[in-house]
XYZ file of C-alpha atoms in Angstrom:
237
model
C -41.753 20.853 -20.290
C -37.923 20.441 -20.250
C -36.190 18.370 -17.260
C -32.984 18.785 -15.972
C -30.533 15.350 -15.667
C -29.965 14.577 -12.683
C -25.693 14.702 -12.532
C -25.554 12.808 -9.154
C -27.511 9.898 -11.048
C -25.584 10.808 -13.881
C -22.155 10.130 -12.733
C -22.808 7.716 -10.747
C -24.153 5.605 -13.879
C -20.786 6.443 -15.780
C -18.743 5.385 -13.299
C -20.982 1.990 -12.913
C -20.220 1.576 -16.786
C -16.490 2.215 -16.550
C -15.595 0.593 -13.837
C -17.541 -2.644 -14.244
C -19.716 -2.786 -11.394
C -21.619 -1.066 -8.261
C -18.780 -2.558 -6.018
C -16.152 -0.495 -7.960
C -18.188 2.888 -8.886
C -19.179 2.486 -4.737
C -15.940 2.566 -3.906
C -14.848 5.381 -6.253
C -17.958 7.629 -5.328
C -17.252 6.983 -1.572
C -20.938 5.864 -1.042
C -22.515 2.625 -0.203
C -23.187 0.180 -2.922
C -26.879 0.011 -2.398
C -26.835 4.020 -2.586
C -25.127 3.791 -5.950
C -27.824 1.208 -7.111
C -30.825 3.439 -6.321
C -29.019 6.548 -8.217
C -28.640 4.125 -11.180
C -32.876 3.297 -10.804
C -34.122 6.981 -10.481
C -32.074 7.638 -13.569
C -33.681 4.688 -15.568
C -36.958 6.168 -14.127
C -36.707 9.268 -14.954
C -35.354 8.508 -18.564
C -37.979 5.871 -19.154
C -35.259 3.650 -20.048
C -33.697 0.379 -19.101
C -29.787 1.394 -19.101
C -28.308 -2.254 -17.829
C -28.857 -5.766 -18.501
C -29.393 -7.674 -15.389
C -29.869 -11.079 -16.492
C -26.215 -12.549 -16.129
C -24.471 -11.982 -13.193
C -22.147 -8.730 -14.723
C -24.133 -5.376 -15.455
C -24.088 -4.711 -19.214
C -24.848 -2.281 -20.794
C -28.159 -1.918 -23.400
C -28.202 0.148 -26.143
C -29.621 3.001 -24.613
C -27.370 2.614 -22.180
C -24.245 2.512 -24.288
C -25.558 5.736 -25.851
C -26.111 7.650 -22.686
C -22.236 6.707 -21.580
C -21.212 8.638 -24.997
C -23.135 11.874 -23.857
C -22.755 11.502 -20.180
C -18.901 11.581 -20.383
C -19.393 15.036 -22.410
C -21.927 16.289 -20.024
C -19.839 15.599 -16.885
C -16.535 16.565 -18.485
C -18.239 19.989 -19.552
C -19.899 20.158 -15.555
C -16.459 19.750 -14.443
C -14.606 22.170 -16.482
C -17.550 24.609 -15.467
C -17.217 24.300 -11.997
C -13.522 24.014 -11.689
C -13.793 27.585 -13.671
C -15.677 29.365 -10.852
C -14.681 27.750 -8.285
C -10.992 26.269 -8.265
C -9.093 28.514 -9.813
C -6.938 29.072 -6.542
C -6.015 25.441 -7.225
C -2.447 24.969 -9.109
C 0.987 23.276 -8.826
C 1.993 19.687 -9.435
C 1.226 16.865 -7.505
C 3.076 13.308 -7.444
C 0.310 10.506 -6.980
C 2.061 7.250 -6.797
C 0.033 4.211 -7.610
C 0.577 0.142 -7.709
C 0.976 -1.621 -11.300
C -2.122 -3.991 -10.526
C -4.375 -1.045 -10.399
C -3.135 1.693 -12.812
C -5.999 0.229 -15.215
C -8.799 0.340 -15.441
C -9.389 2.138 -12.364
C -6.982 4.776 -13.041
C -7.861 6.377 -16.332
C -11.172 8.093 -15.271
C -10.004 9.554 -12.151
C -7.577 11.575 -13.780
C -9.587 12.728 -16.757
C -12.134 13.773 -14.386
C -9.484 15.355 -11.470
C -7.947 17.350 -14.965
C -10.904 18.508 -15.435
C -11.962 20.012 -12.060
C -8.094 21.275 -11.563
C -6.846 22.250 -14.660
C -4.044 24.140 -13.554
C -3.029 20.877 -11.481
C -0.137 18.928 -13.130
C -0.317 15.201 -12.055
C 2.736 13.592 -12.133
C 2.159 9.603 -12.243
C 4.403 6.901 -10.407
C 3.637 3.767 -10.874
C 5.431 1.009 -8.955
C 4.961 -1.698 -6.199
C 3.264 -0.757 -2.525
C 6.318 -0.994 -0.265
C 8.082 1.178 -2.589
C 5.283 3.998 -2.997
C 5.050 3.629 0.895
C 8.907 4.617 1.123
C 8.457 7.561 -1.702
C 5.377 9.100 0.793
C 7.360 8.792 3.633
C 10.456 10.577 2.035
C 8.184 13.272 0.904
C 8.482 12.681 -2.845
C 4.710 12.025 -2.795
C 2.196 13.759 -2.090
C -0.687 10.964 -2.232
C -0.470 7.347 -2.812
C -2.768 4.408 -3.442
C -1.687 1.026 -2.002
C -2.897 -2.032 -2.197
C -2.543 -4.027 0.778
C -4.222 -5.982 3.324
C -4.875 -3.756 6.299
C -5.271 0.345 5.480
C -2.255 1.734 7.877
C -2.587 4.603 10.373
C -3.898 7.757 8.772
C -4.718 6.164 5.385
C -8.507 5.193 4.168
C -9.845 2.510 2.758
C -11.310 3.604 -0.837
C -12.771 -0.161 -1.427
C -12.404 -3.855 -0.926
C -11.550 -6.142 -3.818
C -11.617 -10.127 -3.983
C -8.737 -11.617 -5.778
C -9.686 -13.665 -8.811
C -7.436 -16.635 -10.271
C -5.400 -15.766 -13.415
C -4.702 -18.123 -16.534
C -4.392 -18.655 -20.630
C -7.976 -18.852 -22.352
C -8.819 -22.382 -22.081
C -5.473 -23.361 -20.440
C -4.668 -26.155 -18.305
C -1.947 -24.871 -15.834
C -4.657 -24.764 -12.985
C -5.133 -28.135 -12.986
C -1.435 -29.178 -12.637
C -0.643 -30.333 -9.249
C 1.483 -28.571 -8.218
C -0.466 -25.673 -9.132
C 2.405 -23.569 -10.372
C 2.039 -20.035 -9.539
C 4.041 -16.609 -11.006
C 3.994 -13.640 -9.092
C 5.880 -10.544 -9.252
C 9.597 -10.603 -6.456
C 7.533 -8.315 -4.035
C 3.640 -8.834 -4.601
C 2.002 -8.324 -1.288
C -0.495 -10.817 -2.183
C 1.698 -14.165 -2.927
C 1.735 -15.048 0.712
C -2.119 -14.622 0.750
C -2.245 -16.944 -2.034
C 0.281 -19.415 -0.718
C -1.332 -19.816 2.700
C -5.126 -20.086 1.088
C -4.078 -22.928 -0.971
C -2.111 -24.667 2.110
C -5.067 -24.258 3.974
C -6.962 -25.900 1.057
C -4.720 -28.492 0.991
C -3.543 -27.715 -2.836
C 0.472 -28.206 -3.225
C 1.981 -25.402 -4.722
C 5.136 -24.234 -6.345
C 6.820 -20.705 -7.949
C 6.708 -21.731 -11.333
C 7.958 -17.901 -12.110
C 9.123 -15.316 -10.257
C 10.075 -11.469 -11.552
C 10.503 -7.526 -11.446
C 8.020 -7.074 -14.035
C 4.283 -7.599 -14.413
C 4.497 -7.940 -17.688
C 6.485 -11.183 -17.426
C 4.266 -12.599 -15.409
C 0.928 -11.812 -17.486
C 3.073 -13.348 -20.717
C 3.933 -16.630 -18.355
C 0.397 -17.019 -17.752
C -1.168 -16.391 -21.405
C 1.283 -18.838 -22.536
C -0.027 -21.508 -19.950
C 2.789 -22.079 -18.238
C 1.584 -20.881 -14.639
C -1.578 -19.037 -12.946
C -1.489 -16.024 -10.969
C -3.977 -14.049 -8.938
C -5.279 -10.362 -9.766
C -7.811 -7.917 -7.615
C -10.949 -8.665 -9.293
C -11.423 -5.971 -12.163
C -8.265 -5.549 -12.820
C -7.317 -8.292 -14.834
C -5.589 -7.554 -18.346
């Protein structure tokens, strides 16, 4: 007898794998993690299949797993084009979505393949720049939706998820043990002054080693060893 795939399970196991983890895919599927964790069990269940390897402390995926992402990005993409045929078609015009540089990858990529293919007469035009800035674009008008990243969600906005920040350094560098820890963060990150008053509270001295417009200065200060930054977990380069 033929079963049916159950696409709930389905996507919510795709986003798992390309986002990294339950925390993420939670976040992105606006459900609770431990609702995202059963999905991913009644789809092992029902395939008779182990999909992730749960033995280190990240979810990888097993072979059968990795072969299921291949056809479950086809299946949902196909779902999606479906039902955005029958059922969006009202749906067209352009939209501005303005989003920070620390989170344009990898968080970015599948929500828009995914929002293409449920409004395909939707052009999305992407900014991507830092929160104060997208802030005064939404304000203006010359956005129509914006993702921030910032401490506190302000009046009227929604928090999609919660992210740690991580430490950021060379492979096998030494900059984090330099006292003072020299740090490099972009003129107007939001979370330098979190950083700065953890380590005072810590007791760690501290110093801007490197300061600039661009991220991509600051992720070639810190390959080269020369300083350490901090990144929302997951999104690190």
């Amino acid at each position: 007898m033929r079963r049916n795939l159950d696409m709930t399970a389905l996507r919510a196991f795709v986003t798992v794998a390309e986002g990294g983890g339950v925390t993420r895919a939670a976040g992105l599927l606006h459900l609770t993690q431990s609702a995202v964790s059963m999905q991913i069990r009644r789809l092992e269940e029902a395939l008779g299949r182990k999909l992730f390897d749960r033995t280190g402390r990240a979810l990888v995926l097993t072979a059968d797993g990795d072969q299921l992402l291949a056809y479950g990005r086809r299946i949902l993409a196909l779902n999606d084009e479906v039902w955005s045929r029958f059922t969006d078609a009202a749906f067209e015009g352009e939209i501005v979505l303005g989003v920070p540089n620390d989170v344009v990858y990898p968080a970015l990529p599948p929500v828009l393949q995914r929002f293409h293919a449920a409004f395909p007469r939707m052009k999305v035009t992407l900014v991507s720049s830092y929160t104060h800035r997208l802030k005064q674009m939404f304000a203006r008008g010359d956005a129509q939706m914006i993702l921030t990243t910032e401490n506190a969600v302000d009046p009227g906005g929604e928090t999609l998820v919660s992210l740690p920040l991580v430490w950021v350094g060379a492979r096998a560098g030494q900059a984090w043990r330099q006292r003072p820890l020299r740090l490099a963060f972009e003129t107007r990150n939001i979370f330098r002054g979190v950083v700065e008053r953890a380590l005072d509270a810590a007791g760690i001295p501290w110093e801007i080693a490197v300061t600039s417009e661009m991220s991509r200065t600051i992720e070639v200060s810190c390959a080269a060893d020369l300083a350490v930054h901090a990144l929302l977990e997951g999104t690190v380069p």
